[in-house]
Tab-separated table of C-alpha atoms in Angstrom:
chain	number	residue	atom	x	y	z
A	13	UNK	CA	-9.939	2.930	21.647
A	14	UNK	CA	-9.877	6.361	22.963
A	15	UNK	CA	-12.043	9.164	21.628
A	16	UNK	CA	-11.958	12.864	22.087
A	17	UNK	CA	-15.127	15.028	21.999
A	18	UNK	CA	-15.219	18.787	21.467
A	19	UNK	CA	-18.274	20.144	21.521
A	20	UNK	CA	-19.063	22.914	19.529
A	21	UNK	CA	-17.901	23.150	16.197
A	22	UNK	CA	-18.222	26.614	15.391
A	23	UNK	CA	-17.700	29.386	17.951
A	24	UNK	CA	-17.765	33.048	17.445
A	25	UNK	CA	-16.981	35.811	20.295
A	26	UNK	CA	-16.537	39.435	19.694
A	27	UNK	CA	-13.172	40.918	20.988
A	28	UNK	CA	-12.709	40.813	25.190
A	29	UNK	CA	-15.604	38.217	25.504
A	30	UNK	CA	-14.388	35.343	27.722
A	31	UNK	CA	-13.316	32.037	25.797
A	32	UNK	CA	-14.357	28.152	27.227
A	33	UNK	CA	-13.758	25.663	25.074
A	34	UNK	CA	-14.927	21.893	26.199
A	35	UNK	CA	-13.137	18.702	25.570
A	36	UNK	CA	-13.839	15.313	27.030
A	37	UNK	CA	-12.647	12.217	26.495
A	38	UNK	CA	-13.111	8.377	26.799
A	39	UNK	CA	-10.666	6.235	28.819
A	40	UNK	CA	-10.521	4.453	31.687
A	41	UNK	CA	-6.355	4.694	32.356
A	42	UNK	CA	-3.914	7.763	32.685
A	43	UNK	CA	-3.827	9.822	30.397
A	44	UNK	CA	-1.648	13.259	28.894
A	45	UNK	CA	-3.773	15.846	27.730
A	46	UNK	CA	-3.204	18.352	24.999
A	47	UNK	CA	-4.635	21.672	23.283
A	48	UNK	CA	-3.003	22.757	19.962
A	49	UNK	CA	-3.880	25.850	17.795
A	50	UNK	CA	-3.501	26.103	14.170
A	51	UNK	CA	-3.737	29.346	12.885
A	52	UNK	CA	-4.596	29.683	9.251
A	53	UNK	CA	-2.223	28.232	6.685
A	54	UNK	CA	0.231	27.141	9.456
A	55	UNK	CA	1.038	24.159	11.456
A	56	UNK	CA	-0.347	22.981	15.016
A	57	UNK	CA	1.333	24.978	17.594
A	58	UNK	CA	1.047	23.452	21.508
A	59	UNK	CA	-0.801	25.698	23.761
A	60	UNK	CA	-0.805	23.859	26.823
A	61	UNK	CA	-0.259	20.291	27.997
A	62	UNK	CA	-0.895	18.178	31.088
A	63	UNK	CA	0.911	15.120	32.462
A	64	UNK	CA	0.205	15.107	35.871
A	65	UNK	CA	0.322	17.792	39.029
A	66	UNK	CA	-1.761	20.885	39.197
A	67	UNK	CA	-4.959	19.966	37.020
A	68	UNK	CA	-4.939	23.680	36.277
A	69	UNK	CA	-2.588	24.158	33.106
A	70	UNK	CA	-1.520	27.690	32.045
A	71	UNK	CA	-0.404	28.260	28.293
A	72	UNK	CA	0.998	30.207	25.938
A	73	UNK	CA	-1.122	33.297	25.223
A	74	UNK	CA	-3.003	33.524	28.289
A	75	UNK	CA	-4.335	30.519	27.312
A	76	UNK	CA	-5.313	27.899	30.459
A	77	UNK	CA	-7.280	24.510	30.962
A	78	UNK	CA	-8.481	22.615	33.375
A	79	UNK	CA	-8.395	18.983	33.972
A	80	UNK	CA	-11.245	17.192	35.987
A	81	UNK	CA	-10.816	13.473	36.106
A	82	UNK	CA	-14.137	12.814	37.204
A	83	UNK	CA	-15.638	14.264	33.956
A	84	UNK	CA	-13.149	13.228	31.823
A	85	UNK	CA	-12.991	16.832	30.564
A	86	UNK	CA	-10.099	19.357	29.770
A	87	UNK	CA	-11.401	22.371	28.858
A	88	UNK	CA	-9.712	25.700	27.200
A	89	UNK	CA	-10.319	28.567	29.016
A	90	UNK	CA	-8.949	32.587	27.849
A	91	UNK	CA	-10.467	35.677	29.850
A	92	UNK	CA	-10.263	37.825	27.329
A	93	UNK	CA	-9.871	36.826	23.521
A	94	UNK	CA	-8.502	39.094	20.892
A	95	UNK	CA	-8.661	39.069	17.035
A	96	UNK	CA	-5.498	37.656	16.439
A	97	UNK	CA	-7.053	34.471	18.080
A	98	UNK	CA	-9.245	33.706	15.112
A	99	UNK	CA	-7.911	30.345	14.689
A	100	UNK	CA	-9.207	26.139	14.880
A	101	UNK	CA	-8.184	24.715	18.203
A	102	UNK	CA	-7.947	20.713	18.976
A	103	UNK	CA	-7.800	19.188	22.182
A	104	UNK	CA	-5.508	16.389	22.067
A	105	UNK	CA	-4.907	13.162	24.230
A	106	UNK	CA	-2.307	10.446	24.947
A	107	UNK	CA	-2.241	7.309	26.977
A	108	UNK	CA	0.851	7.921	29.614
A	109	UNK	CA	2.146	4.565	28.696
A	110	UNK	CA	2.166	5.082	25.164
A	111	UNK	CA	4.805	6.988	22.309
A	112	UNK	CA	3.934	10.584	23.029
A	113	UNK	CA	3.003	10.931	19.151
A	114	UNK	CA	0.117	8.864	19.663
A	115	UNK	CA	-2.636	11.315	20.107
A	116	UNK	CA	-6.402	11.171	19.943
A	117	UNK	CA	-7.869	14.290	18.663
A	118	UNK	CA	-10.904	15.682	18.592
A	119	UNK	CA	-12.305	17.241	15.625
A	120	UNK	CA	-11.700	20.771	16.311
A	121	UNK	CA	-13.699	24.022	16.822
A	122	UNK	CA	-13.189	26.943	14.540
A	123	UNK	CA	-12.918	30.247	17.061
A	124	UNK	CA	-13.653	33.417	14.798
A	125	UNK	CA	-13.490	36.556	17.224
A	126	UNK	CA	-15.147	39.498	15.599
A	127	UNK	CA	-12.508	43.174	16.122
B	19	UNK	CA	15.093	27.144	13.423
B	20	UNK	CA	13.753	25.215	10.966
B	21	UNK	CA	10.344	22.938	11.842
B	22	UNK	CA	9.297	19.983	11.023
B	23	UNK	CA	8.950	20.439	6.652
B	24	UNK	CA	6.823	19.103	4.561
B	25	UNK	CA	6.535	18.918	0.642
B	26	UNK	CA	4.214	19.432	-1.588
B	27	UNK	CA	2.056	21.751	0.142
B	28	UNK	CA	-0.175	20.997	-2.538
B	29	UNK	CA	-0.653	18.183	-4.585
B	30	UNK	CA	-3.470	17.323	-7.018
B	31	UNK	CA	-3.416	13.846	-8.519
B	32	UNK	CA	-5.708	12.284	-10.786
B	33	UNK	CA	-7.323	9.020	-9.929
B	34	UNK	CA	-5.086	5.787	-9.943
B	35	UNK	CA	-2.082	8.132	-9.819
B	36	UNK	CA	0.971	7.690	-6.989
B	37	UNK	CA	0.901	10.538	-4.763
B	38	UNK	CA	3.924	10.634	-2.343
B	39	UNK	CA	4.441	13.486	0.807
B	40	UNK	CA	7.905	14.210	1.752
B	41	UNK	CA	8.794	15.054	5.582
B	42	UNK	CA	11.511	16.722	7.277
B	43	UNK	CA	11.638	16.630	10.637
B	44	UNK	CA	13.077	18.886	13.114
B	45	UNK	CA	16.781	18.506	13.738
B	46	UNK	CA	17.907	16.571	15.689
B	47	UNK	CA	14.456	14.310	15.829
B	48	UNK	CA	14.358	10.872	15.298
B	49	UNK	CA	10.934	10.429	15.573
B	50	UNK	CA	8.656	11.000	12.881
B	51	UNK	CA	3.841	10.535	13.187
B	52	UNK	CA	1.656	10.963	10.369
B	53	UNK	CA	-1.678	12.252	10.432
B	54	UNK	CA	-4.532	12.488	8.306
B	55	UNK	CA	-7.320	15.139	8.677
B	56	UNK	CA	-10.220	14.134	6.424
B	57	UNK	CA	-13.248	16.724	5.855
B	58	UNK	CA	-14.615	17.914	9.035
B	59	UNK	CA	-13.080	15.454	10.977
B	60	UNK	CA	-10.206	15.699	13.513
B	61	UNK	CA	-6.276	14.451	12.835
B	62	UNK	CA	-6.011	10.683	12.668
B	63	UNK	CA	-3.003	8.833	13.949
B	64	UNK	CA	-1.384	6.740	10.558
B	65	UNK	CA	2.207	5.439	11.829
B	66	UNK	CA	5.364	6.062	13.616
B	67	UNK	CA	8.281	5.638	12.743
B	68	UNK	CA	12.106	5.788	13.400
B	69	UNK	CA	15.058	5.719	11.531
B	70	UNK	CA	14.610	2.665	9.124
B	71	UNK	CA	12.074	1.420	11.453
B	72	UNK	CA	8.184	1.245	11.320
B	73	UNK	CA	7.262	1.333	15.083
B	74	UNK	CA	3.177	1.656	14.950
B	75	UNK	CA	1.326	1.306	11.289
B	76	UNK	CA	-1.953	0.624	13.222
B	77	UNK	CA	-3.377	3.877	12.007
B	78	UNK	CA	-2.561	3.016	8.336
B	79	UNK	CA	-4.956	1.636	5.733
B	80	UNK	CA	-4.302	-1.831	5.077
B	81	UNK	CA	-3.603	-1.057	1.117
B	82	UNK	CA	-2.458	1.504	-0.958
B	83	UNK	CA	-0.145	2.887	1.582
B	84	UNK	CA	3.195	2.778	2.922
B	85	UNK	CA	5.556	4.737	4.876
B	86	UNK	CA	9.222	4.819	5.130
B	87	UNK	CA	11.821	6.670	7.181
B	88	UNK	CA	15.488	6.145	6.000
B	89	UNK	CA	18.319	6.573	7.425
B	90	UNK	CA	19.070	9.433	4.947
B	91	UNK	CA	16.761	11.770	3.938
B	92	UNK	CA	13.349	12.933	4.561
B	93	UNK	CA	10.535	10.336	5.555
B	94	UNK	CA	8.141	9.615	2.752
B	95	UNK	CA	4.084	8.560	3.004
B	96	UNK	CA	3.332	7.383	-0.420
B	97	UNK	CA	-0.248	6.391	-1.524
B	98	UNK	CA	-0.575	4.523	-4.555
B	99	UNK	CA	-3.620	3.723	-6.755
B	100	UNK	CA	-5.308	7.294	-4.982
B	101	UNK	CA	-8.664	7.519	-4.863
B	102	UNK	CA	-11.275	9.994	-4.386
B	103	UNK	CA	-11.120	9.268	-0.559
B	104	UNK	CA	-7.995	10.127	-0.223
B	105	UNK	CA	-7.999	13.430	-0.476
B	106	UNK	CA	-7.490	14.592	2.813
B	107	UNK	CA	-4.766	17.027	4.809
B	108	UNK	CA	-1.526	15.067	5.879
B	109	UNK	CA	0.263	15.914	8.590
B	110	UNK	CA	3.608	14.825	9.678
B	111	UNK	CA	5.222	15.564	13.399
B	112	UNK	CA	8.276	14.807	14.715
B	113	UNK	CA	10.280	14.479	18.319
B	114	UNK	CA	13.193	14.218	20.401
B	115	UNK	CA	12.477	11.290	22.177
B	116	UNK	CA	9.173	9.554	22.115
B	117	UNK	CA	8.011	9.828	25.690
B	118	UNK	CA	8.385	11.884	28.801
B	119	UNK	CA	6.744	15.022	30.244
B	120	UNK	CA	9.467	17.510	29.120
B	121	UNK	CA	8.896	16.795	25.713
B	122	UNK	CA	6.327	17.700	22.631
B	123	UNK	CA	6.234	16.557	19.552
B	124	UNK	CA	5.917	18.999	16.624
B	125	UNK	CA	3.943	19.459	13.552
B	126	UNK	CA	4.473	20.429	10.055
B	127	UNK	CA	2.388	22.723	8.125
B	128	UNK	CA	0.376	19.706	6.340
B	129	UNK	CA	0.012	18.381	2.977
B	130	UNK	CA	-2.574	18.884	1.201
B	131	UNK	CA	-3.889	16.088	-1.136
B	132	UNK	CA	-6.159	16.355	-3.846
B	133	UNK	CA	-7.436	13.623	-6.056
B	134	UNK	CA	-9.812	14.453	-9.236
């Protein structure tokens, strides 16, 4: 089975610092790759996705990730973070030959960015 | 442009209790994932479904639970006998079609389930 890791739990930036987020993951085939945000009290929202092409993703938000196959990572990148992205972000992933709503995630890392 | 809705929110049961989430997807979708986000733990597939069809129930615990998606109406995860472990965020998403670049699937807001 497939398992996602994300590696720090807890993460806490003041206002303008620069945001990386790391996910990797476990699987030998091809894969989709996913980041979702869920801001307090509301539902996952996609940031970005990859399926294949330019392993450099851009999202909503200035959000942007990077995949590199050779380390099995996908990490969430934002130059500059603001306040309003105090929220827990999950990196998601998919085997290409299965339904699209069968994701692996990982357990999450709670961003809190100080104003 | 209404999401994918779910109902309860909320929902405390007591121990041996039926507890049973109600989801709505998106119009339009015919596809319809549960989750489960325990404590400090990530979302956990639990099944897929279509209309009047279970497609994948390999995330779902072998007892206690079932999920339907009829042809009318909302789909339903329903837990019966809950226990202490059960208590736990559910989320439901839903989609167009099931695969493809072009397309996402969508999440609800959760339900959250807690048994005393």
């Amino acid at each position: 089975a497939q398992s996602v890791s994300q590696h720090n739990h807890h993460v806490i930036l003041s206002e303008a610092a620069s945001l990386e987020l790391g996910c990797n993951y476990s699987y030998g085939g091809t894969v989709n790759l996913f980041w979702y945000v869920q801001y307090p009290g509301q539902h996952l929202q996609l940031l970005l996705k990859y399926f294949s092409g330019d392993p450099l993703v851009k999202g909503i938000k200035g959000f942007e990730a990077e995949f590199i196959k050779s380390k099995f990572s996908f990490n969430l990148r934002k130059p500059s973070v603001q306040w309003s992205d105090t929220a827990e972000y999950f990196c998601a992933v998919s085997d290409r030959g299965s339904t699209l709503g069968r994701l692996y995630f990982g357990r999450g890392t709670q961003l809190t960015v100080w104003p | 442009n209404a999401g994918v809705m779910q109902n309860p929110r909320h929902l405390v049961r007591r121990r041996g209790q039926e507890a049973r989430l109600r989801c709505s997807p998106m119009k339009g979708h015919s596809h319809v994932y549960w989750y489960r986000q325990l404590p400090e733990e990530g979302l956990k597939f639990m099944v897929y479904l279509q209309k009047e069809n279970i497609i994948d129930e390999s995330g779902m615990p072998k007892e206690r639970f079932s999920a339907e998606f009829p042809k009318e109406g909302p789909s339903i995860l329903r837990i019966q006998q809950v226990v202490r472990g059960d208590s736990a965020a559910y989320f439901c998403a839903s989609s167009y079609r099931d695969r493809g670049p072009g397309n996402t699937i969508y999440f609800g807001e959760g339900s959250w389930l807690t048994v005393v």
